[in-house]
Amino acid sequence: MRKLFPSLLTSITYLLALIYFAPVLWILLTGFKNEGDAVAMPPSIIFTPTLDNYRMILESGAGSYLGHSAVVSILSTFLALALGVPAAYALAILKLKKADDILFWFISTKMLPAVGIIIPLYLIIKQLHLLDSLIALIVLYTAMNVPLVVWMMRSFFKDVPYDTIEAYRVDGASGLQGFFKITLPLVRPGIMSTALLCLIFVWNEFFIGVSLTSTSAVTMPVYMASFMTQEGLFWAKMSSVASVAVLPALVLGWFTQRQLVRGLTMGAVKG
Amino acid sequence: MTSYSKTAAKRSGDSPLIARGLLWPSIIFLALITQIPFLVTIYLSLHNWNLMRPDMGITFSGISNFVDIVKRPEFWEVLKNTFLFTVFCLGMCLVSGMALALLLNRDFLGKGIIRTMFVSPFFIMPAVSGIVWKTVLLNPNFGFMAYLSSKLGVSPTDWLGQWPLTTIVFVVAWEWIPFFMLVLLAGLQSVSPDLMEASLLDGATKMQQFFHVTIPHLLRYIEVALLLGLIFIMQTFGEIYVTTSGGPGYASTNLSFYLYRLGFQGWDVGGASAVGVIMVVLTTIFMTILFKFMRRTFGGGLS
């Protein structure tokens, strides 16, 4: 009895994990099926894999949406780091008087729902003739991620022992030199996981994307939404596009799992 | 801590100029992109402006947009939807996330892979989760649930047609349970082993230990998970967009989606802005209450 119970719990865990993961597995597998196999119920595990769907989406121009998503995610993440890391450094190391208030201001901007500002943003961006442009998305996504960068990086900077930072000052290095040579390398893992989270958030963002783009700057999530109608009847094709859409975020997510808790809770809880 | 930091600042000789140089770019940028537009939202909410009727122009209308909206029966339905959706979804996430965290807080073969499997739905973009649930699982003719019901001999249910809001709660919970699980798991793993051992030595049962040692320790983790879950789940949009588009009628429209319908389908700038203001006010009220909570709990950790 005493041995049975733990192994029973483990079996339940395995079963639950399988059920929980099944929709994801379904997407990844069905992308390699032909349309006939795709709609078979119960879903077939054994089938002749085909690359036809992937060939088709390459020809259909979905590649450009993928490109938009990549450009927007990478550039906005880079910009958010460029703006947020120095601010986090100032807040964590330089011991400002109002550091707490500034921090709360940063996180409060993250809590302002996007719906509260989307109408003016739409009108302003329209005035600037930047509707349906990648630039508009990059700027907004940068703003979306700066608070996240500040909060996460502040908690990573806080982990750097103060003595280490003090040491290079004694050696006479200027603040900037010390920052690039000593502090930054120490928080490199933190920067990596912050960047990964930013990438994931931008990659999956839908509301701003669907509100501000129509044809020439459409990102993957917005393109995916077009499968909600007739296109969604072709399950194999839909799954292959969905696989391409979810895999980057999924793989990055798997890599960043260990820092995920800290990132998502903005440093309030260390995972 | 305060006295230490004062001397530290003196010793290091950081000029406030450097600090300002590091801070201001991001503050100005954020204020420009997020705060000023909100002031514009307030301004617009006090005006009549429909993009489909340029002939009518923009006229000041006082609070008539708010009065109009509050008078509409659908607004109250939307408000109720938002509230029920958020509460039920958070509840499901908390209970299931806790259960999964407890299951994973044990030693067994393949723990890493199992955790990865549970975490995965969190990274799936809302547009894809919504569509896959809608077509593959819930389609009343071809979906997996329809197949299951036919095997069980019951007639298939049109889940999204009959219970749109409840069904979307499940889709969103599927994505957010992993987050709760991860945060609570981090909490469970940080319970001090000494404390656990001491309580066992004192003769506590496993059950007593869970309620008197583990849960109090987890409180702050639960708060963090609820707070962040609240922010994101209240703003659910993509899943609604691709599954029901807010219908039938307004049965699955929440505040975010209501604003989208008014603004980007009806082009009613004034009305949509008013909903935006209402949304922000409601969020702020919730946040202020929770912030007080958090400040109290994390007071030490934040300074």
XYZ file of C-alpha atoms in Angstrom:
574
model
C 0.000 0.000 0.000
C 2.709 2.398 0.967
C 4.503 1.795 -2.322
C 1.377 1.629 -4.403
C 0.164 5.133 -3.664
C 3.155 7.076 -5.011
C 3.260 5.053 -8.218
C -0.465 5.584 -8.634
C 0.037 9.345 -8.279
C 2.850 9.194 -10.821
C 0.653 7.334 -13.288
C -2.088 9.913 -12.855
C 0.473 12.654 -13.464
C 1.609 10.990 -16.704
C -1.966 10.559 -17.900
C -2.919 14.156 -17.088
C 0.202 15.466 -18.813
C -0.676 13.514 -21.945
C -4.250 14.836 -22.004
C -3.101 18.358 -21.258
C -0.480 18.308 -23.988
C -2.680 16.507 -26.530
C -3.944 19.610 -28.391
C -0.374 20.819 -28.880
C 0.728 17.388 -30.044
C -2.249 17.276 -32.383
C -1.196 20.549 -34.042
C 2.380 19.400 -34.503
C 1.408 15.969 -35.909
C -1.506 16.981 -38.118
C 0.689 19.414 -40.030
C 2.346 16.340 -41.529
C -0.881 14.560 -42.501
C -2.892 14.777 -45.694
C -6.375 16.271 -45.390
C -8.003 12.827 -45.303
C -5.916 11.592 -42.385
C -6.289 14.916 -40.607
C -10.042 14.659 -40.033
C -10.006 10.971 -39.075
C -11.567 10.306 -35.669
C -10.117 9.120 -33.433
C -6.980 11.001 -34.503
C -4.518 8.590 -36.056
C -1.086 8.296 -34.501
C 0.298 6.168 -37.314
C 0.105 7.709 -40.771
C 2.254 8.397 -43.799
C 3.840 11.773 -43.163
C 3.794 14.311 -45.963
C 5.442 17.671 -46.460
C 2.787 18.834 -48.933
C 1.184 21.273 -46.489
C 4.485 22.923 -45.766
C 5.201 23.198 -49.479
C 1.812 24.779 -49.929
C 2.250 27.377 -47.200
C 5.656 28.298 -48.604
C 3.974 29.000 -51.941
C 0.984 30.775 -50.414
C 3.093 33.657 -49.108
C 2.678 32.886 -45.412
C 6.451 33.304 -45.312
C 6.061 37.068 -45.406
C 3.846 37.016 -42.286
C 6.471 34.922 -40.593
C 9.040 37.503 -41.661
C 6.949 40.352 -40.230
C 6.639 38.565 -36.912
C 10.376 37.879 -36.793
C 11.381 41.455 -37.633
C 8.892 42.978 -35.206
C 9.789 40.615 -32.348
C 13.548 40.908 -32.689
C 13.713 44.675 -33.198
C 11.234 45.524 -30.445
C 12.988 43.192 -28.001
C 16.316 44.797 -28.817
C 14.895 48.296 -28.329
C 13.146 47.340 -25.090
C 16.451 46.032 -23.729
C 18.320 49.130 -24.866
C 15.840 51.351 -23.018
C 15.078 49.122 -20.062
C 18.466 47.744 -18.994
C 20.026 51.154 -18.186
C 16.901 52.148 -16.267
C 16.970 48.877 -14.317
C 20.643 49.436 -13.545
C 19.932 52.918 -12.239
C 17.084 51.630 -10.074
C 18.948 48.639 -8.690
C 22.462 49.939 -8.142
C 22.409 53.718 -7.923
C 20.087 53.846 -4.885
C 17.861 56.679 -5.951
C 15.623 58.353 -3.446
C 12.403 57.629 -5.275
C 13.385 54.258 -6.719
C 10.308 52.558 -5.289
C 7.883 55.058 -6.745
C 9.555 54.937 -10.137
C 9.370 51.145 -10.104
C 5.689 51.192 -9.335
C 5.165 53.695 -12.077
C 6.855 51.305 -14.523
C 4.705 48.379 -13.522
C 1.562 50.494 -13.498
C 2.067 51.268 -17.198
C 2.080 47.520 -17.767
C -1.229 47.236 -15.969
C -2.930 49.850 -18.067
C -5.027 47.709 -20.386
C -4.183 48.127 -24.058
C -7.857 48.780 -24.781
C -7.560 51.993 -22.780
C -5.198 53.533 -25.313
C -5.823 51.720 -28.580
C -8.282 54.276 -30.026
C -5.946 57.309 -29.747
C -2.998 55.196 -30.875
C -4.979 54.129 -33.924
C -5.905 57.730 -34.759
C -2.382 59.075 -34.185
C -0.786 56.309 -36.203
C -3.318 56.913 -38.972
C -2.425 60.635 -38.954
C 1.232 59.701 -39.327
C 0.362 57.392 -42.238
C 1.861 54.498 -40.327
C -1.230 52.277 -40.146
C -0.471 48.760 -41.302
C 3.278 49.352 -40.931
C 5.923 47.371 -39.104
C 7.338 50.569 -37.563
C 4.134 51.237 -35.628
C 4.102 47.690 -34.291
C 7.765 47.819 -33.309
C 7.295 51.059 -31.345
C 4.199 49.803 -29.505
C 5.674 46.400 -28.713
C 8.810 48.090 -27.388
C 6.634 50.111 -25.037
C 4.793 46.945 -24.045
C 8.033 45.257 -22.981
C 10.036 48.091 -21.366
C 8.295 47.666 -17.975
C 8.942 43.929 -18.099
C 12.634 44.508 -18.858
C 12.982 47.091 -16.079
C 11.376 44.830 -13.505
C 13.170 41.664 -14.446
C 16.579 43.223 -14.954
C 16.334 45.157 -11.722
C 15.945 41.900 -9.844
C 18.944 40.426 -11.687
C 21.098 43.502 -10.987
C 20.098 43.249 -7.337
C 21.629 39.765 -7.254
C 25.036 41.127 -8.237
C 26.996 41.496 -5.007
C 27.521 45.158 -4.304
C 31.178 44.548 -3.476
C 31.886 43.419 -7.026
C 30.560 46.660 -8.422
C 32.359 48.632 -5.745
C 35.652 46.900 -6.521
C 36.070 48.282 -10.020
C 35.326 51.761 -8.786
C 38.218 51.489 -6.382
C 40.360 50.390 -9.289
C 39.563 53.710 -10.855
C 37.438 52.508 -13.739
C 34.775 54.954 -14.764
C 31.158 54.065 -14.155
C 30.459 53.318 -17.775
C 33.518 51.130 -18.241
C 32.718 49.173 -15.151
C 29.145 48.744 -16.281
C 30.123 47.214 -19.603
C 33.132 45.224 -18.366
C 31.954 43.914 -15.014
C 28.267 44.321 -14.286
C 26.841 43.506 -17.699
C 28.679 40.174 -18.138
C 27.502 39.159 -14.666
C 23.862 39.585 -15.582
C 24.164 38.103 -19.069
C 22.011 35.046 -18.235
C 19.386 37.426 -16.892
C 19.461 39.468 -20.075
C 19.077 36.295 -22.116
C 15.984 35.110 -20.297
C 14.499 38.600 -20.302
C 15.019 38.786 -24.048
C 13.448 35.366 -24.571
C 10.329 36.362 -22.637
C 10.020 39.618 -24.576
C 10.327 37.687 -27.837
C 7.592 35.265 -26.770
C 5.199 38.016 -25.704
C 5.613 39.998 -28.913
C 5.467 36.887 -31.081
C 2.080 35.930 -29.619
C 0.567 39.421 -29.323
C -2.797 39.652 -31.058
C -4.896 42.652 -29.973
C -2.587 45.448 -31.136
C -1.695 43.459 -34.238
C -5.262 42.930 -35.353
C -6.263 46.521 -34.573
C -3.441 48.223 -36.426
C -2.702 46.014 -39.437
C -4.744 44.914 -42.414
C -2.573 43.645 -45.251
C 1.038 44.735 -45.506
C 2.202 44.362 -41.897
C 0.141 41.339 -40.857
C 1.893 39.191 -38.250
C 1.501 35.455 -37.669
C -1.225 35.641 -34.966
C -3.306 37.952 -37.134
C -2.827 35.670 -40.134
C -3.807 32.673 -38.003
C -7.088 34.376 -37.141
C -8.076 34.179 -40.812
C -8.372 30.417 -40.334
C -11.382 30.916 -38.077
C -13.734 30.754 -41.070
C -13.733 28.570 -44.178
C -9.993 28.059 -44.233
C -10.304 26.311 -40.900
C -12.011 23.415 -42.654
C -8.670 22.296 -44.034
C -7.254 20.921 -40.831
C -3.956 19.691 -42.232
C -3.112 22.998 -43.858
C -4.281 24.901 -40.795
C -2.127 22.737 -38.529
C 0.974 23.190 -40.617
C 0.586 26.977 -40.481
C -0.225 26.762 -36.763
C 2.907 24.657 -36.179
C 5.044 27.291 -37.841
C 3.268 29.958 -35.788
C 3.612 28.314 -32.388
C 6.951 26.510 -32.626
C 9.252 29.531 -32.177
C 7.486 30.648 -28.999
C 7.165 27.072 -27.777
C 10.859 26.287 -28.197
C 11.969 29.594 -26.672
C 9.546 28.908 -23.843
C 11.008 25.479 -23.188
C 14.452 27.042 -22.945
C 13.420 29.815 -20.620
C 11.334 27.630 -18.270
C 13.674 27.990 -15.336
C 13.618 31.785 -15.359
C 9.996 31.913 -16.362
C 8.496 32.354 -12.920
C 10.767 35.206 -12.065
C 10.116 36.848 -15.385
C 6.378 36.517 -15.320
C 6.056 37.707 -11.778
C 8.424 40.563 -12.669
C 10.884 39.580 -10.005
C 8.310 39.514 -7.207
C 8.887 35.793 -6.858
C 12.079 33.932 -7.654
C 11.602 30.565 -9.314
C 19.247 49.246 4.638
C 18.572 52.958 4.239
C 21.663 54.103 6.056
C 23.752 51.633 4.100
C 22.413 52.864 0.797
C 23.072 56.472 1.699
C 26.682 55.825 2.480
C 26.989 53.631 -0.558
C 25.774 56.410 -2.806
C 28.198 58.822 -1.229
C 31.114 56.479 -1.561
C 30.506 55.546 -5.140
C 30.114 59.173 -6.097
C 27.383 58.550 -8.673
C 26.220 61.836 -9.974
C 22.454 62.159 -10.163
C 23.111 63.224 -13.735
C 24.127 59.691 -14.699
C 21.073 58.239 -13.014
C 18.849 60.647 -14.876
C 20.544 59.858 -18.155
C 19.881 56.164 -17.603
C 16.292 56.569 -16.478
C 14.752 59.347 -18.488
C 14.835 57.837 -21.990
C 12.641 54.937 -20.965
C 10.370 57.084 -18.801
C 9.801 59.635 -21.546
C 9.255 56.913 -24.130
C 6.730 55.069 -21.976
C 4.895 58.237 -21.005
C 4.654 59.210 -24.654
C 3.338 55.852 -25.835
C 1.139 54.804 -22.925
C 0.199 57.725 -20.671
C -0.478 60.556 -23.074
C -2.711 58.411 -25.303
C -4.769 57.619 -22.236
C -5.338 61.338 -21.663
C -6.441 61.497 -25.292
C -8.832 58.600 -24.627
C -10.431 60.627 -21.850
C -10.662 63.644 -24.166
C -12.246 61.560 -26.935
C -14.706 59.953 -24.552
C -16.196 63.411 -24.024
C -16.806 63.934 -27.736
C -19.112 62.631 -30.419
C -17.071 61.331 -33.292
C -17.931 58.561 -35.714
C -15.367 57.801 -38.393
C -18.122 56.517 -40.683
C -19.899 59.877 -40.517
C -17.223 62.479 -41.267
C -20.019 64.899 -42.201
C -21.028 65.115 -38.550
C -17.553 66.107 -37.432
C -16.302 66.095 -33.865
C -18.505 67.754 -31.304
C -18.142 68.128 -27.564
C -20.772 66.057 -25.848
C -19.924 66.115 -22.153
C -20.658 62.840 -20.451
C -23.369 61.810 -22.915
C -21.233 58.923 -24.238
C -21.086 57.453 -20.750
C -24.799 57.992 -20.180
C -25.564 56.310 -23.531
C -23.445 53.304 -22.727
C -24.791 52.802 -19.241
C -28.315 52.904 -20.678
C -27.621 50.081 -23.139
C -28.745 46.671 -21.866
C -25.799 44.969 -23.597
C -23.319 46.985 -21.529
C -24.548 45.347 -18.330
C -24.365 41.945 -19.979
C -20.786 42.702 -21.040
C -19.887 43.856 -17.543
C -21.386 40.712 -16.033
C -19.523 38.580 -18.601
C -16.212 40.253 -17.785
C -16.717 39.727 -14.079
C -17.893 36.102 -14.260
C -15.258 35.228 -16.840
C -12.423 36.634 -14.749
C -13.601 35.150 -11.461
C -14.324 31.657 -12.777
C -11.197 31.514 -14.871
C -8.999 32.653 -11.969
C -10.697 30.115 -9.696
C -10.103 27.276 -12.125
C -6.504 28.319 -12.650
C -5.825 28.498 -8.923
C -7.379 25.147 -8.012
C -6.002 23.215 -10.993
C -2.650 24.968 -10.843
C -2.359 24.028 -7.181
C -3.246 20.405 -7.890
C -0.674 20.161 -10.683
C 1.981 21.903 -8.598
C 1.449 19.363 -5.807
C 1.674 16.484 -8.295
C 4.894 17.870 -9.729
C 6.444 18.604 -6.349
C 7.431 14.941 -6.015
C 10.287 12.884 -7.332
C 9.484 10.673 -10.281
C 10.938 9.568 -13.570
C 10.775 12.094 -16.417
C 9.755 15.022 -14.211
C 11.360 17.584 -16.513
C 9.540 16.332 -19.600
C 6.218 16.159 -17.769
C 6.625 19.717 -16.551
C 7.496 20.847 -20.065
C 4.323 19.187 -21.365
C 2.187 20.990 -18.794
C 3.854 24.331 -19.435
C 3.525 24.201 -23.216
C -0.044 25.544 -23.637
C 1.080 28.779 -22.009
C 3.268 29.567 -25.012
C 0.654 28.817 -27.639
C -0.605 32.065 -29.139
C -4.253 32.822 -28.225
C -5.291 32.882 -31.870
C -4.083 29.307 -32.357
C -5.472 27.930 -29.086
C -8.849 29.416 -29.887
C -8.971 28.001 -33.399
C -7.707 24.562 -32.483
C -10.207 24.208 -29.643
C -12.996 25.517 -31.833
C -12.388 23.231 -34.790
C -10.604 20.132 -33.595
C -12.052 19.641 -30.141
C -15.421 21.332 -30.146
C -16.748 21.331 -33.710
C -20.206 19.780 -33.261
C -19.874 17.703 -36.452
C -16.242 16.705 -36.842
C -14.622 17.534 -33.500
C -13.130 15.157 -30.986
C -15.813 15.903 -28.386
C -18.507 15.079 -30.955
C -16.701 11.797 -31.619
C -16.600 11.067 -27.901
C -20.297 11.792 -27.466
C -21.202 9.526 -30.373
C -19.146 6.761 -28.780
C -20.979 7.318 -25.511
C -24.279 7.381 -27.331
C -25.252 10.964 -26.496
C -26.004 13.599 -29.079
C -23.091 15.991 -29.659
C -23.197 19.426 -28.045
C -22.513 22.691 -29.805
C -20.338 23.905 -26.973
C -19.496 27.337 -28.325
C -23.070 27.916 -29.478
C -24.762 26.910 -26.253
C -22.261 27.839 -23.574
C -19.966 30.321 -25.316
C -18.637 32.089 -22.230
C -18.074 28.925 -20.195
C -16.316 27.262 -23.104
C -13.952 30.186 -23.582
C -13.231 30.116 -19.843
C -11.947 26.576 -20.375
C -9.778 27.568 -23.343
C -8.214 30.464 -21.432
C -7.800 28.341 -18.294
C -5.984 25.739 -20.398
C -3.457 28.439 -21.290
C -3.141 29.979 -17.819
C -3.173 26.960 -15.494
C 0.508 26.324 -16.395
C 1.419 29.788 -15.149
C -0.293 29.215 -11.808
C 1.313 25.787 -11.621
C 4.806 27.224 -12.155
C 4.431 30.007 -9.601
C 2.928 27.698 -6.973
C 5.564 25.055 -7.695
C 8.245 27.670 -7.068
C 6.485 28.389 -3.803
C 6.309 24.746 -2.787
C 9.970 24.249 -3.536
C 10.950 27.171 -1.358
C 9.271 25.847 1.778
C 12.088 25.403 4.243
C 12.800 21.682 4.766
C 13.762 22.406 8.370
C 10.318 23.777 9.049
C 8.664 20.740 7.480
C 10.809 18.409 9.520
C 10.183 20.326 12.708
C 6.434 20.184 12.202
C 6.622 16.424 11.625
C 8.669 16.011 14.799
C 6.023 17.978 16.622
C 3.594 15.288 15.585
C 1.712 17.086 12.803
C -0.015 14.898 10.220
C 0.627 15.466 6.507
C -2.739 17.177 6.280
C -2.052 19.514 9.204
C 1.362 20.224 7.764
C -0.161 21.243 4.440
C -2.673 23.641 5.965
C -0.518 25.093 8.740
C 2.928 25.221 7.172
C 2.671 25.003 3.387
C -0.396 27.144 2.691
C 0.705 30.128 4.843
C 4.053 30.047 3.087
C 2.323 29.890 -0.296
C 0.079 32.884 0.360
C 2.377 35.396 -1.227
C 2.836 33.170 -4.273
C -0.919 32.790 -4.597
C -1.290 36.569 -4.430
C 1.263 37.163 -7.146
C -0.312 34.544 -9.400
C -3.797 35.968 -8.855
C -2.690 39.542 -9.421
C -0.951 38.831 -12.712
C -3.593 36.372 -13.815
C -6.217 39.032 -13.158
C -4.485 41.604 -15.349
C -4.187 39.274 -18.315
C -7.378 37.256 -18.005
C -9.507 40.375 -17.618
C -8.155 41.539 -20.979
C -8.838 38.291 -22.842
C -9.357 39.121 -26.488
C -7.793 36.760 -29.051
C -9.610 33.640 -27.869
C -12.963 35.435 -28.121
C -12.126 36.924 -31.511
C -11.403 33.600 -33.194
C -14.021 31.430 -31.492
C -17.312 33.316 -31.151
C -16.511 36.924 -32.114
C -18.355 37.846 -28.955
C -21.617 36.151 -29.915
C -24.223 34.911 -30.068
C -25.468 38.452 -29.502
C -23.273 39.698 -26.674
C -23.206 36.379 -24.819
C -19.403 36.053 -24.924
C -18.353 39.701 -25.233
C -16.164 41.072 -22.461
C -15.141 44.702 -22.019
C -12.042 44.418 -24.232
C -14.029 42.867 -27.017
C -16.887 45.336 -26.563
C -14.476 48.188 -27.123
C -13.211 46.485 -30.256
C -16.748 46.044 -31.568
C -17.647 49.684 -30.898
C -14.389 51.153 -32.145
C -13.187 48.929 -34.952
C -16.487 47.580 -36.237
C -18.802 50.514 -35.521
C -16.111 53.242 -35.802
C -17.717 55.047 -32.869
C -14.638 56.793 -31.491
C -16.461 58.544 -28.652
C -18.331 55.470 -27.424
C -15.325 53.175 -27.670
C -13.177 55.702 -25.790
C -15.785 55.851 -23.047
C -15.612 52.057 -22.695
C -11.814 52.347 -22.621
C -12.028 54.834 -19.757
C -14.466 52.582 -17.879
C -12.151 49.605 -18.375
C -9.147 51.515 -17.043
C -11.081 52.836 -14.043
C -12.294 49.332 -13.158
C -8.808 47.859 -13.575
C -7.324 50.629 -11.451
C -9.812 49.984 -8.653
C -8.983 46.273 -8.672
C -5.258 46.979 -8.881
C -5.232 49.528 -6.082
C -6.869 47.069 -3.750
C -4.465 44.321 -4.751
C -1.469 46.658 -4.717
C -2.118 47.594 -1.116
C -2.109 43.902 -0.458
C 1.129 43.385 -2.354
C 2.913 46.357 -0.853
C 2.081 44.991 2.557
C 3.282 41.506 1.720
C 6.341 42.495 -0.277
C 7.178 45.647 1.625
C 10.569 44.281 2.578
C 11.366 42.811 -0.794
C 10.786 46.020 -2.685
C 13.020 48.493 -0.897
